[in-house]
C-alpha positions as a printed NumPy array, in Angstrom:
array([[-16.982,   7.4  ,  -7.441],
       [-14.566,   7.471,  -4.76 ],
       [-15.844,   8.263,  -1.261],
       [-13.26 ,   9.525,   1.156],
       [-13.838,   9.98 ,   4.232],
       [-13.411,  12.72 ,   6.705],
       [ -9.976,  13.273,   8.013],
       [ -8.854,  11.763,  11.039],
       [ -5.627,  13.52 ,  12.987],
       [ -3.78 ,  11.158,  15.83 ],
       [ -1.889,  13.195,  18.456],
       [  1.368,  14.738,  16.65 ],
       [  4.612,  12.608,  16.642],
       [  7.399,  15.256,  16.942],
       [  9.909,  13.413,  15.099],
       [ 10.521,  10.963,  12.137],
       [  8.762,   7.673,  12.674],
       [ 11.548,   6.135,  10.68 ],
       [ 15.124,   7.987,  11.099],
       [ 14.115,   9.593,  14.392],
       [ 15.198,  12.837,  13.773],
       [ 13.657,  15.954,  14.607],
       [ 13.738,  19.265,  12.783],
       [ 14.988,  20.952,  16.198],
       [ 18.314,  18.696,  17.234],
       [ 21.568,  19.543,  15.166],
       [ 22.001,  18.061,  12.387],
       [ 18.03 ,  17.649,  11.7  ],
       [ 16.516,  16.501,   8.543],
       [ 14.412,  19.563,   7.752],
       [ 10.868,  19.882,   8.645],
       [  8.638,  17.538,   9.657],
       [  5.699,  16.309,   7.47 ],
       [  2.887,  14.859,   8.813],
       [  1.723,  11.432,   7.59 ],
       [ -0.602,  10.143,   5.495],
       [ -1.355,   6.046,   6.859],
       [ -3.015,   4.568,   3.752],
       [ -1.816,   7.483,   1.475],
       [ -3.756,  10.456,   0.619],
       [ -4.142,   9.43 ,  -3.398],
       [ -5.868,   6.017,  -2.282],
       [ -8.344,   8.146,  -0.362],
       [ -6.479,   7.462,   3.209],
       [ -7.672,   9.686,   6.108],
       [ -6.07 ,   9.066,   8.315],
       [ -2.434,  11.056,   9.466],
       [ -0.029,  11.571,  11.248],
       [  1.139,  14.96 ,  12.611],
       [  5.005,  15.952,  12.094],
       [  6.045,  12.533,  11.974],
       [  8.74 ,  11.76 ,   8.689],
       [ 11.813,  14.477,   7.784],
       [ 12.126,  15.793,   4.943],
       [ 14.925,  13.345,   3.643],
       [ 12.856,  10.217,   4.389],
       [ 10.023,  11.755,   2.431],
       [ 11.23 ,  11.785,  -0.425],
       [ 12.117,   7.922,  -0.175],
       [  8.431,   7.078,   0.787],
       [  7.065,   9.463,  -2.093],
       [  9.193,   7.823,  -4.727],
       [  7.737,   4.264,  -3.556],
       [  4.364,   5.543,  -3.647],
       [  5.016,   7.217,  -6.411],
       [  6.129,   4.276,  -8.714],
       [  1.911,   2.28 ,  -7.4  ],
       [  0.399,   5.607,  -7.397],
       [  1.429,   6.172, -10.973],
       [  1.659,   3.953, -12.588],
       [ -0.569,   0.522, -11.931],
       [ -2.782,   1.857,  -9.666],
       [ -3.583,   4.536, -11.762],
       [ -6.358,   3.564, -13.981],
       [ -8.469,   2.404, -10.994],
       [ -7.863,   5.622,  -8.649],
       [ -9.025,   7.502, -12.096],
       [-11.821,   4.921, -12.554],
       [-13.228,   5.686,  -8.209],
       [-12.457,   9.421,  -8.777],
       [ -9.957,   9.026,  -5.54 ],
       [ -7.988,  12.013,  -4.273],
       [ -5.519,  13.672,  -6.208],
       [ -2.966,  16.799,  -5.978],
       [ -3.105,  17.555,  -9.186],
       [ -5.621,  20.608, -11.317],
       [ -8.154,  18.693, -12.714],
       [ -9.094,  14.881, -13.366],
       [ -7.445,  13.679, -17.067],
       [-10.122,  12.742, -19.098],
       [ -8.228,  10.128, -21.436],
       [ -5.52 ,   7.449, -20.045],
       [ -3.42 ,   5.645, -22.186],
       [ -2.823,   2.705, -23.707],
       [ -0.313,   0.839, -25.583],
       [ -0.945,  -1.22 , -28.527],
       [  1.42 ,  -4.037, -30.365],
       [  0.928,  -2.944, -34.146],
       [  3.299,  -5.553, -35.387],
       [  6.412,  -2.821, -35.933],
       [  6.392,  -1.364, -32.78 ],
       [  4.394,   0.042, -29.686],
       [  1.394,   2.391, -30.508],
       [  0.135,   4.678, -27.559],
       [ -3.533,   5.709, -28.028],
       [ -5.795,   7.286, -25.369],
       [ -8.578,   5.853, -24.18 ],
       [-11.674,   7.89 , -22.146],
       [-11.255,   8.048, -18.717],
       [-15.306,   5.982, -18.893],
       [-14.317,   3.105, -21.024],
       [-10.983,   2.127, -19.779],
       [-10.06 ,  -0.758, -19.381],
       [ -9.516,  -1.499, -15.201],
       [ -8.1  ,  -4.013, -14.25 ],
       [ -6.774,  -4.475, -10.268],
       [ -3.572,  -6.654,  -9.406],
       [ -2.031,  -6.828,  -6.188],
       [  1.433,  -8.361,  -5.974],
       [  1.04 , -12.192,  -3.986],
       [  3.789, -13.127,  -1.554],
       [  4.398, -16.831,   0.964],
       [  3.859, -16.343,   3.95 ],
       [  6.248, -14.904,   5.94 ],
       [  8.782, -17.092,   6.914],
       [  8.303, -15.051,  11.226],
       [  4.553, -16.904,  10.514],
       [  5.036, -19.959,   9.31 ],
       [  4.824, -22.51 ,  12.647],
       [  1.112, -20.51 ,  12.851],
       [ -0.901, -20.594,   9.078],
       [  2.112, -22.651,   7.298],
       [  3.076, -22.502,   3.849],
       [  1.307, -21.364,   1.221],
       [ -0.759, -22.945,  -1.369],
       [  1.189, -24.067,  -4.264],
       [  0.751, -23.011,  -7.598],
       [ -0.632, -19.104,  -7.006],
       [  0.945, -16.873,  -9.417],
       [  2.709, -13.615,  -8.061],
       [ -0.459, -11.446,  -9.384],
       [ -3.667, -11.681,  -8.553],
       [ -5.979,  -9.907, -11.069],
       [ -9.114,  -8.906, -11.14 ],
       [-11.24 ,  -6.932, -13.893],
       [-12.736,  -4.15 , -12.839],
       [-14.274,  -1.637, -15.637],
       [-14.553,  -0.841, -18.639],
       [-16.181,  -1.321, -22.192],
       [-15.26 ,  -3.955, -24.952],
       [-17.615,  -2.456, -27.54 ],
       [-16.197,   0.395, -26.733],
       [-12.637,  -0.594, -27.688],
       [-13.99 ,  -2.743, -30.186],
       [-15.028,   0.662, -32.055],
       [-11.489,   2.573, -31.423],
       [ -9.883,  -0.818, -32.827],
       [ -9.018,  -1.477, -29.298],
       [ -8.323,  -4.68 , -27.455],
       [-10.513,  -4.931, -24.878],
       [ -7.66 ,  -5.345, -21.666],
       [ -4.92 ,  -2.836, -20.999],
       [ -1.344,  -4.445, -20.597],
       [ -1.417,  -3.293, -16.96 ],
       [  2.504,  -3.684, -15.078],
       [  2.574,  -2.901, -10.713],
       [  6.062,  -2.573,  -9.5  ],
       [  5.856,  -5.537,  -7.055],
       [  8.971,  -4.31 ,  -4.682],
       [  7.779,  -0.6  ,  -4.509],
       [  3.965,  -2.539,  -3.944],
       [  5.394,  -4.245,  -0.636],
       [  7.026,  -1.262,   0.619],
       [  4.112,   1.085,   0.124],
       [  1.928,  -1.425,   2.774],
       [  4.765,  -1.852,   5.506],
       [  4.719,   1.806,   5.548],
       [  1.31 ,   1.567,   6.052],
       [  1.859,  -0.744,   8.91 ],
       [  4.869,   0.874,  10.75 ],
       [  2.64 ,   3.718,  10.391],
       [ -0.578,   2.32 ,  11.845],
       [  1.365,   0.544,  14.544],
       [  2.592,   4.463,  15.689],
       [ -0.722,   6.075,  15.678],
       [ -2.183,   3.615,  17.91 ],
       [  1.046,   2.423,  20.055],
       [  3.691,   4.993,  19.644],
       [  6.129,   5.873,  18.86 ],
       [  9.251,   3.883,  20.927],
       [  6.357,   1.172,  21.962],
       [  8.117,  -1.384,  20.008],
       [ 11.379,  -2.296,  18.13 ],
       [ 10.621,  -1.593,  15.275],
       [ 11.368,  -4.16 ,  12.115],
       [ 10.397,  -2.302,   8.942],
       [ 12.531,   0.414,   8.511],
       [ 15.478,  -1.26 ,   5.647],
       [ 12.942,  -2.542,   3.921],
       [ 11.184,   1.075,   4.16 ],
       [ 13.935,   3.163,   3.779],
       [ 16.652,   1.129,   1.711],
       [ 14.107,  -1.16 ,  -0.501],
       [ 12.691,  -5.148,  -0.931],
       [ 15.474,  -7.816,  -0.227],
       [ 15.441, -11.546,   0.37 ],
       [ 15.913, -10.288,   4.259],
       [ 12.757,  -9.088,   4.126],
       [ 10.364, -12.285,   3.252],
       [ 10.478, -12.949,   7.146],
       [  8.34 ,  -9.74 ,   7.44 ],
       [  6.065,  -9.29 ,   4.449],
       [  4.187, -11.399,   2.652],
       [  0.459, -13.137,   1.538],
       [ -2.002, -14.466,   4.129],
       [ -3.428, -18.17 ,   2.723],
       [ -5.742, -18.134,   0.641],
       [ -9.009, -15.149,  -0.061],
       [-10.914, -13.628,   2.213],
       [-14.279, -12.546,   1.097],
       [-14.919,  -8.318,   0.01 ],
       [-15.421,  -5.948,   3.032],
       [-17.536,  -2.777,   3.082],
       [-14.345,  -0.951,   3.431],
       [-12.483,   0.502,   0.502],
       [ -8.949,  -0.059,   2.582],
       [ -8.492,  -2.273,   5.832],
       [ -5.534,  -2.095,   8.159],
       [ -6.334,  -4.861,  11.166],
       [ -3.038,  -5.195,  13.778],
       [ -3.136,  -7.797,  15.955],
       [ -1.666,  -8.035,  19.767],
       [  0.879,  -9.639,  20.814],
       [  0.416, -13.602,  20.911],
       [ -2.227, -13.253,  18.399],
       [  0.051, -16.355,  16.586],
       [  1.152, -19.259,  18.48 ],
       [  4.292, -19.121,  19.504],
       [  5.619, -15.361,  18.548],
       [  6.305, -14.076,  21.358],
       [  6.103, -10.744,  21.505],
       [  5.637,  -9.975,  17.196],
       [  3.183,  -6.937,  16.367],
       [  1.279,  -8.317,  13.113],
       [ -0.395,  -6.276,  10.625],
       [ -3.075,  -7.591,   8.065],
       [ -3.438,  -4.654,   5.56 ],
       [ -5.646,  -4.88 ,   2.88 ],
       [ -6.526,  -2.082,  -0.125],
       [ -9.376,  -2.378,  -2.257],
       [-10.602,  -4.816,   0.37 ],
       [-14.196,  -3.783,  -0.892],
       [-13.595,  -5.284,  -4.485],
       [-11.452,  -8.2  ,  -2.97 ],
       [ -7.514,  -8.082,  -3.603],
       [ -5.824, -10.377,  -0.77 ],
       [ -4.367,  -9.728,   2.161],
       [ -0.71 ,  -8.823,   3.105],
       [  0.212, -10.001,   6.48 ],
       [  3.05 ,  -7.827,   7.825],
       [  5.744,  -8.053,  10.923],
       [  5.547,  -5.248,  11.694],
       [  8.046,  -5.64 ,  15.388],
       [  8.333,  -6.528,  18.8  ],
       [  7.062,  -5.62 ,  21.713],
       [  8.526,  -5.529,  24.908],
       [  6.598,  -8.492,  27.513],
       [  5.587,  -6.042,  30.063],
       [  3.695,  -4.3  ,  27.324]])
């Protein structure tokens, strides 16, 4: 069901877009690897060549793996999204409460109850002047049932919905990485002061609420599976030279949009 697009390769960066290391400098941190702006496992086709050192790649792959092989694995397999594994699984596990403990049941992918989960955050505090506070009562996770055969599941003695979980903080870090990569691809390394590196390399904490949040309200479904839109300085009234991105994963299914303050650009630019 997946429709991966041809690769788009941007000009080589020649240094790590996270720590600035080059493979040639003394004390450098190993080879430079290519970086998919949207993860390969989500059918990402935009690539930054020579853009991540081995050390930073281990960090970014860690939180991406937590999302892509965790809460997003069912929808990835159901859609047949890109994978480096040989062959595709024919089943996915469901964990059923028997009253005496949890029992694992392997369920065929074509009847598996697939839910799409997206974590929701308040509007980034740096953008409150433009967007105002988020609506009250919004749940921390947006969820939508995407697929599943309830009759076939009942015939197996299983509930019609699987209990899925998503590492929200890992997802926010993945979104920060996507926005940072897109800004590098668009404007070039060194063209702005990055504001997301602590989130990407060190993890989520309360300070990141200034930079990463959710667009208030749900936008209509889009034709594209994912969207990453960069807005120029001045897009938000009073934001000065803030560089802002909208990141929407699974836009085709009406998922929420993330608002990300990527960095600050010099006034001369």
